[in-house]
């Protein structure tokens, strides 16, 4: 007899009310990414961080028109705005005026506004690309270490230890300071920026590597990996189809949080005088010049603020992203 | 008035997604020396109920209403500090997962001593003696040595024993055990259940045992409360629930269980669908989307919440079906399927 | 336990060897890309208008004519068995660990490092004290008062804290508090603790606070996250069910467990800081190891660079070993084997 | 040949002192003269000495300051004004006696001079000091003039490696008072050479080679009380110093304390506030302090702004095509905006005067001329374009300019050059390198120059002594160029070389001066040097410091005169 | 078959011991039947399952599938065989990749094995979804949008995709609520009937095992102590451990608790790192004698198809009343 309670046949389609509103109709499922995105949209702080980031990216992309609209060529000297004896800007507040919205630099009278706008591009470029380098290395190393384990893991773990124990800044200085001028088909500032990206990225991969390794270790133990293996999947399939999609969220989150760190790293290198070659403006470089003119607040404050706002915006956004992807935060 | 009287207890959690009505109007009572079993599926509000009694539901911005009378005092309206004073001393709790419920950084002894010294002004040495005593009483071999072990050095069963020792350290009059054996193997589960029964007899405390295993309830309970979606759907003595169940959900639970004590049936009789989320409890009778008999109520099932109506001898059932029909269904359709195949 | 320490020790030495080889490599290999010869290297360390003979002599004296491997071997030997230093009028013994003599000042490197150690150590200790106490306190309160104004404000400040480059805050605080208001001493002020503890603290106040601000932010955030997590643990519920006072629940049960990941981070941070707070010391011109490192690199003074890099790496290694041992002590579940 | 040989009274009594703080007060007279002894003079240095050992140091301030604890055969005449460029005897009784062929110079040591331990100083101690300074392996920093000038024996390897060698062919001591220098070829400026610290006596039994710097035995009015290398040292009175033998050093303070590696900005601030009395390197205030001092009349009155014998310049390197063509080099010189360059170096006050030729004004016999005069000194695009056309690059070209990364002024100069040259389509790529290896590995490395097509390189030069040879030889004589470590990066002209030979051989001072001007002109015609500024330093007189006078020979305040109130 | 997990220690990581997770067990499963594997936690059930499917490499022993020795086949050679041998996992939350849609998950076997279907993979997947009682329109949904029971159905659908012959189910229902458990158990039974499947069902719940198995093997500390067909094992268990297990199961019958007499084992399962010698159960066995500590009892057939590893097996083939459970102390 078929008991009235038995409905285990083909008709048991009670939708999980927890997640589905209109039962049965919404055929397209909502992926975790979309859910995270919806959560993110509700997080006003993170969103405003994101907006600032987008704004900064736009500024970086449209630096040239912005500068031609509001300022002067960032490299152009304006001796007329400088007191020839003290070399300090003429006028109050570092020479701030409609002509020079944020004042001018001492000595050569370059327009601080346009230098800061132009500097955004370098900061973001290096921040982004260096992060990509570290994400790339970190992910590959982390996945390999986590997935294959054993002695591979041991070796990669030791390598990460070595990187951790390196006084990174000191090394970066030593390296950047003695970099050759031509190579890899690049020269001059192009090579310099490429080198900076590589060095910064190369030195910060272990942070991502560790996270990816940890995640991979735990993912590897998840039963869906065994499921794939029992279906006869090769390592490549398991790595790329099963594990990597699950790593995307943490990688994205930590990449977002690594970008500001790398921007700070670049600024620190520029501050120590081993950043991008002058006269290309960078925020860290401007700060390092400002040290000599610390009595000029505008010279110190604006590049400092630019770094601060950029880093803060990325941090806010990255933080929100992490919360959005991590249901525990709710 | 009974020793423990819970009246119309409601515990709701406002969350981003809506109001979670974890416990929605629960009423029951319990005397010293008796055991109440609360059964229900996962997420039906069993744990929240027990935490509510101890005043530990405060996790989020919980809203609690109703009355909880313990030995003549209403815990709901009592100041939090006073409830804290009762916790551990007058009422104590045993949790499901003994590993995560014990602090990993402190020795078992330390944790028992701590529990004892909160309510007793004694020296560490005295408390330690007491802890060793207790560990011995709950059947841990070599208690004097084991008192200095860390929880992770214990096996699952020993941890649960230690947990019980901790709960009993101040001779509580009300003991709540939330799924005390779910994480344990059968053989160990049997040991723990025996232990709890013995200890309850010895201390004459009131015991609430929460579980989703009908077998465990049957082993220990005098009374049984079946919960579904934050509400009590059936409440009665163990005999009522096992031999004269009147709620379709209870039938479903019984039908879902393969039983060792009977000839194996050909098929199990599951309940269709899955339990509702407590944010979106179905309108009317919360069980009606899964209930095979909901059509027989002429639409009332999805419109109004049925009352928890008494049948004879304090057996309470929350169902729209007329009593006679329920009994008929049980006697004629359900019981034979469960017992004869 | 002992085998664990020995294994870690061996690992650490292997690591230091790798680090030293890379450092050595940077010094020799990179200039070679630029087409450098022993003479070119040597001409860094002579006075202006030195003659060719002078340069050749110096190249010989500093051993640049030997293959890099031999030079490296000499360096390593110096560390383990000591070295000799020919000062013209005689030979001086440089006992192990001998990091050699500065190419520029001719001073032995090791005493210089030891000499600078107290500065960096003082900087790190004071700042660490401030940031741990401050960060953990703010983190705990934020976690307990989750969602309140205090929580949001302090977490906002924390994010701001990690977003501020130290060379910027350092400069601004110096300008405002030292040069402007005159409350704090100017950059570069340093008094040894043994000479005058009051002065010592007064001189380091500003670097301590700025550095602590930077780190406290991370610690506050981490503590908060940790507290939120541990306070949701089952054993906290157990502690409450025992009737424990809320304060004890938070401090003895919650905080105790939440602090372990912070311990790890602290070990790494502190180790790195002891190894040389480059930016902080540069901004405040404190005569510590960080400044030493920068100067050594600027001057391309290989023995000093090697010395400070290995010194710094040692601290990271030691710190992480200590952290691991502490971890095992704090968290009995961790077994070292 | 030196100036007047007459002994003079200490400077403060010679010149009328000024007590009111006025700008440039110490340039022409002694400011705040005093004979009051006592007090502690506090000095600071933003960097570190190369060495305190007289054989191993080559910084102007070191020569200047060292005279507090050493005495050399001759010295610059202390005090202000042009006389400061002349040499007077110090340890020697009089200036040197050249032999008729000009190949040997004889000095007589004063009687009664003693080391700090009381042993008398003899000519042997001076000769030993000179001989020990020969060992460049041990003393790589010191100048090597005497190594080259004197007729050292073939097998002489220095007093440490060949302790028994007889070096009397180079320096001879017929008696305890007499010392004779024997030269390879005639040399006129010996009195200038022997004022350098190689002739400061060193007692042989106290010599510890490279470690002597830690404990230098004093022959001057002060001796070391303590010396923490790289951090600080203190000098106290040397009671064995006899003022009767030494009319030039008033030796006013009882004690002199020196702090090393002080942050430059902090140093300025402390100098302004009076916490320290003296900035040892004497190169002037930092930009931040300039902004504070110049607008403030009270502070400005405490400054002195001398031109110093130092040229900041850009080497225009003929190795990098198309700069091998003189017209292309000229285009660079024409296009350069000298005002912008001057500003980059700190402007007319702190930076210097716009330089139109190589030799700076304080150099004896200098003549100012300008082969590349442009309107308002701002560069002449037209002339530059003509030169470019003549060179065959009417559309400009690309080249690289190097500078020392740690030197903001050089960096600013490079940026200014880039701006100016861009106007005539000469595209500059800028590259900063560490100062420590700038000459050894990069700009001064011939191989590197060629490989990386370095066209322009910024740097500077200050003279060891203010005559044509002292200033010019090292930076324009192509025969000094070697593989690495060059300071002459660009001047490779036979004409210049032969003029140099002519000038060095000329014994008549005036004619010699003229010949050096010809060298200067030849260099400018070769267009391989773009002069930027003749440096000026904005010096600040310390608060409460007495007896301050700018000495042209040292191009700094005269440190042996200073006292404190 | 054996599986030892190495345990290492010391400076140079010598192997100092082994977790004998599975230590010399043998059993066979016949076409179309269901073999239940029960035992307490940590006794090696999952390891056994993984060894059979070659997710783990056996330390020793043989796995023979359809007459072929697959013990040491390379992963490449094994791949085609995987179609015939599938696994259902315990945890419906971790066994489905949260980043894949249901369609991708259930379609994965086709993709991995390179199997072409007539009407395309999508249709095939939808058919299977329907077969396991899911709405085929849920093809594009993600696992987190389903309840535990539904997720377990998705997992089952995946194993069925390639029409395997043998399915190893490792605790397929123990993570589910009772009501859902019953749905899945019924589904498994229905599928077996329809598709002619062979099951090895691993579980620790004796009642569930009894419900679905034809034969049952009881494991203790890496060894099989008793194998028998369901009826004889549950009605007349021979090994004291089986006996104890059975009597420990709580029975949902309040009256029975007063009547039943139980065997109460003391203590816990010893560590597999260091198992007791000879008969591994002797430390907890009330019948243990000297011999149990000395000689390991072989797994011998004591009754028809009823094999047990015990020196002193309990009841002879005599029957006991099933309803009351049996208890002889
Ligand atoms: N602090 C809280 N905030 C929001 N919702 C909560 C909170 N605590 C519990 N809930 C919800 O209340 C419901 C009942 O939970 P409870 O833990 O009482 O279930 P249970 O019957 O004990 O289930 P299980 O058998 O799984 O232990 C669940 O849906 C849970 O999500
Ligand atoms: N990779 C491994 N390394 C070391 N030991 C292991 C490993 N996997 C399992 N073990 C050990 O082998 C023993 C058997 O494990 P297994 O998972 O097979 O048990 P099980 O019977 O499935 O238990 P459960 O009921 O808890 O799932 C356990 O003691 C376990 O700790
Ligand atoms: Mg619960
Ligand atoms: Mg298992």
mmCIF file of N, CA and C in Angstrom, chain D residues 46-79:
data_model
loop_
_atom_site.group_PDB
_atom_site.id
_atom_site.type_symbol
_atom_site.label_atom_id
_atom_site.label_comp_id
_atom_site.label_asym_id
_atom_site.label_seq_id
_atom_site.Cartn_x
_atom_site.Cartn_y
_atom_site.Cartn_z
ATOM 1 N N UNK D 46 75.443 66.663 10.068
ATOM 2 C CA UNK D 46 74.297 65.867 9.637
ATOM 3 C C UNK D 46 74.744 64.526 9.050
ATOM 4 N N UNK D 47 76.013 64.396 8.788
ATOM 5 C CA UNK D 47 76.510 63.118 8.286
ATOM 6 C C UNK D 47 77.634 62.627 9.177
ATOM 7 N N UNK D 48 78.663 62.098 8.555
ATOM 8 C CA UNK D 48 79.768 61.584 9.352
ATOM 9 C C UNK D 48 81.080 61.904 8.633
ATOM 10 N N UNK D 49 82.115 61.978 9.405
ATOM 11 C CA UNK D 49 83.458 62.146 8.851
ATOM 12 C C UNK D 49 83.829 60.935 7.997
ATOM 13 N N UNK D 50 84.673 61.135 7.000
ATOM 14 C CA UNK D 50 85.274 59.956 6.392
ATOM 15 C C UNK D 50 86.222 59.321 7.391
ATOM 16 N N UNK D 51 86.991 60.170 8.059
ATOM 17 C CA UNK D 51 87.887 59.663 9.093
ATOM 18 C C UNK D 51 88.433 60.867 9.851
ATOM 19 N N UNK D 52 88.787 60.630 11.116
ATOM 20 C CA UNK D 52 89.404 61.706 11.880
ATOM 21 C C UNK D 52 90.926 61.642 11.776
ATOM 22 N N UNK D 53 91.384 60.594 11.122
ATOM 23 C CA UNK D 53 92.824 60.407 10.945
ATOM 24 C C UNK D 53 93.335 61.405 9.906
ATOM 25 N N UNK D 54 94.367 62.177 10.230
ATOM 26 C CA UNK D 54 94.830 63.197 9.288
ATOM 27 C C UNK D 54 95.261 62.611 7.944
ATOM 28 N N UNK D 55 95.632 61.342 7.911
ATOM 29 C CA UNK D 55 96.068 60.776 6.639
ATOM 30 C C UNK D 55 94.905 60.292 5.797
ATOM 31 N N UNK D 56 93.736 60.236 6.383
ATOM 32 C CA UNK D 56 92.660 59.503 5.723
ATOM 33 C C UNK D 56 91.407 60.350 5.543
ATOM 34 N N UNK D 57 91.562 61.636 5.470
ATOM 35 C CA UNK D 57 90.367 62.478 5.355
ATOM 36 C C UNK D 57 90.533 63.469 4.210
ATOM 37 N N UNK D 58 89.414 63.800 3.585
ATOM 38 C CA UNK D 58 89.497 64.637 2.403
ATOM 39 C C UNK D 58 88.282 65.537 2.313
ATOM 40 N N UNK D 59 87.816 66.027 3.421
ATOM 41 C CA UNK D 59 86.710 66.966 3.388
ATOM 42 C C UNK D 59 87.210 68.317 3.861
ATOM 43 N N UNK D 60 86.715 69.356 3.248
ATOM 44 C CA UNK D 60 87.116 70.702 3.630
ATOM 45 C C UNK D 60 86.866 70.967 5.105
ATOM 46 N N UNK D 61 85.669 70.575 5.570
ATOM 47 C CA UNK D 61 85.379 70.850 6.978
ATOM 48 C C UNK D 61 86.310 70.087 7.892
ATOM 49 N N UNK D 62 86.757 68.930 7.392
ATOM 50 C CA UNK D 62 87.647 68.110 8.197
ATOM 51 C C UNK D 62 89.014 68.784 8.308
ATOM 52 N N UNK D 63 89.490 69.330 7.179
ATOM 53 C CA UNK D 63 90.750 70.070 7.200
ATOM 54 C C UNK D 63 90.636 71.261 8.147
ATOM 55 N N UNK D 64 89.484 71.922 8.057
ATOM 56 C CA UNK D 64 89.236 73.105 8.865
ATOM 57 C C UNK D 64 89.183 72.750 10.349
ATOM 58 N N UNK D 65 88.331 71.791 10.660
ATOM 59 C CA UNK D 65 88.121 71.435 12.050
ATOM 60 C C UNK D 65 89.332 70.736 12.643
ATOM 61 N N UNK D 66 90.013 69.929 11.811
ATOM 62 C CA UNK D 66 91.137 69.135 12.291
ATOM 63 C C UNK D 66 92.222 69.996 12.917
ATOM 64 N N UNK D 67 92.304 71.230 12.482
ATOM 65 C CA UNK D 67 93.359 72.091 13.011
ATOM 66 C C UNK D 67 93.208 72.350 14.500
ATOM 67 N N UNK D 68 92.057 71.952 15.048
ATOM 68 C CA UNK D 68 91.897 72.073 16.490
ATOM 69 C C UNK D 68 92.714 70.998 17.210
ATOM 70 N N UNK D 69 93.005 69.909 16.543
ATOM 71 C CA UNK D 69 93.783 68.863 17.223
ATOM 72 C C UNK D 69 95.030 68.443 16.459
ATOM 73 N N UNK D 70 95.272 69.102 15.330
ATOM 74 C CA UNK D 70 96.540 68.839 14.670
ATOM 75 C C UNK D 70 97.140 70.136 14.168
ATOM 76 N N UNK D 71 98.425 70.087 13.932
ATOM 77 C CA UNK D 71 99.114 71.222 13.314
ATOM 78 C C UNK D 71 99.858 70.704 12.097
ATOM 79 N N UNK D 72 99.794 71.449 11.030
ATOM 80 C CA UNK D 72 100.478 71.071 9.805
ATOM 81 C C UNK D 72 101.591 72.078 9.547
ATOM 82 N N UNK D 73 102.395 71.827 8.529
ATOM 83 C CA UNK D 73 103.543 72.709 8.304
ATOM 84 C C UNK D 73 103.103 74.140 8.041
ATOM 85 N N UNK D 74 102.085 74.249 7.192
ATOM 86 C CA UNK D 74 101.567 75.602 6.933
ATOM 87 C C UNK D 74 100.075 75.582 7.158
ATOM 88 N N UNK D 75 99.461 76.763 7.097
ATOM 89 C CA UNK D 75 98.017 76.823 7.223
ATOM 90 C C UNK D 75 97.501 78.069 6.530
ATOM 91 N N UNK D 76 96.171 78.029 6.212
ATOM 92 C CA UNK D 76 95.577 79.251 5.688
ATOM 93 C C UNK D 76 95.571 80.288 6.784
ATOM 94 N N UNK D 77 95.762 81.496 6.368
ATOM 95 C CA UNK D 77 95.773 82.581 7.348
ATOM 96 C C UNK D 77 94.372 82.717 7.928
ATOM 97 N N UNK D 78 94.254 82.551 9.247
ATOM 98 C CA UNK D 78 92.921 82.608 9.839
ATOM 99 C C UNK D 78 92.343 83.998 9.676
ATOM 100 N N UNK D 79 91.028 84.054 9.685
ATOM 101 C CA UNK D 79 90.353 85.345 9.651
ATOM 102 C C UNK D 79 89.655 85.586 8.337
#
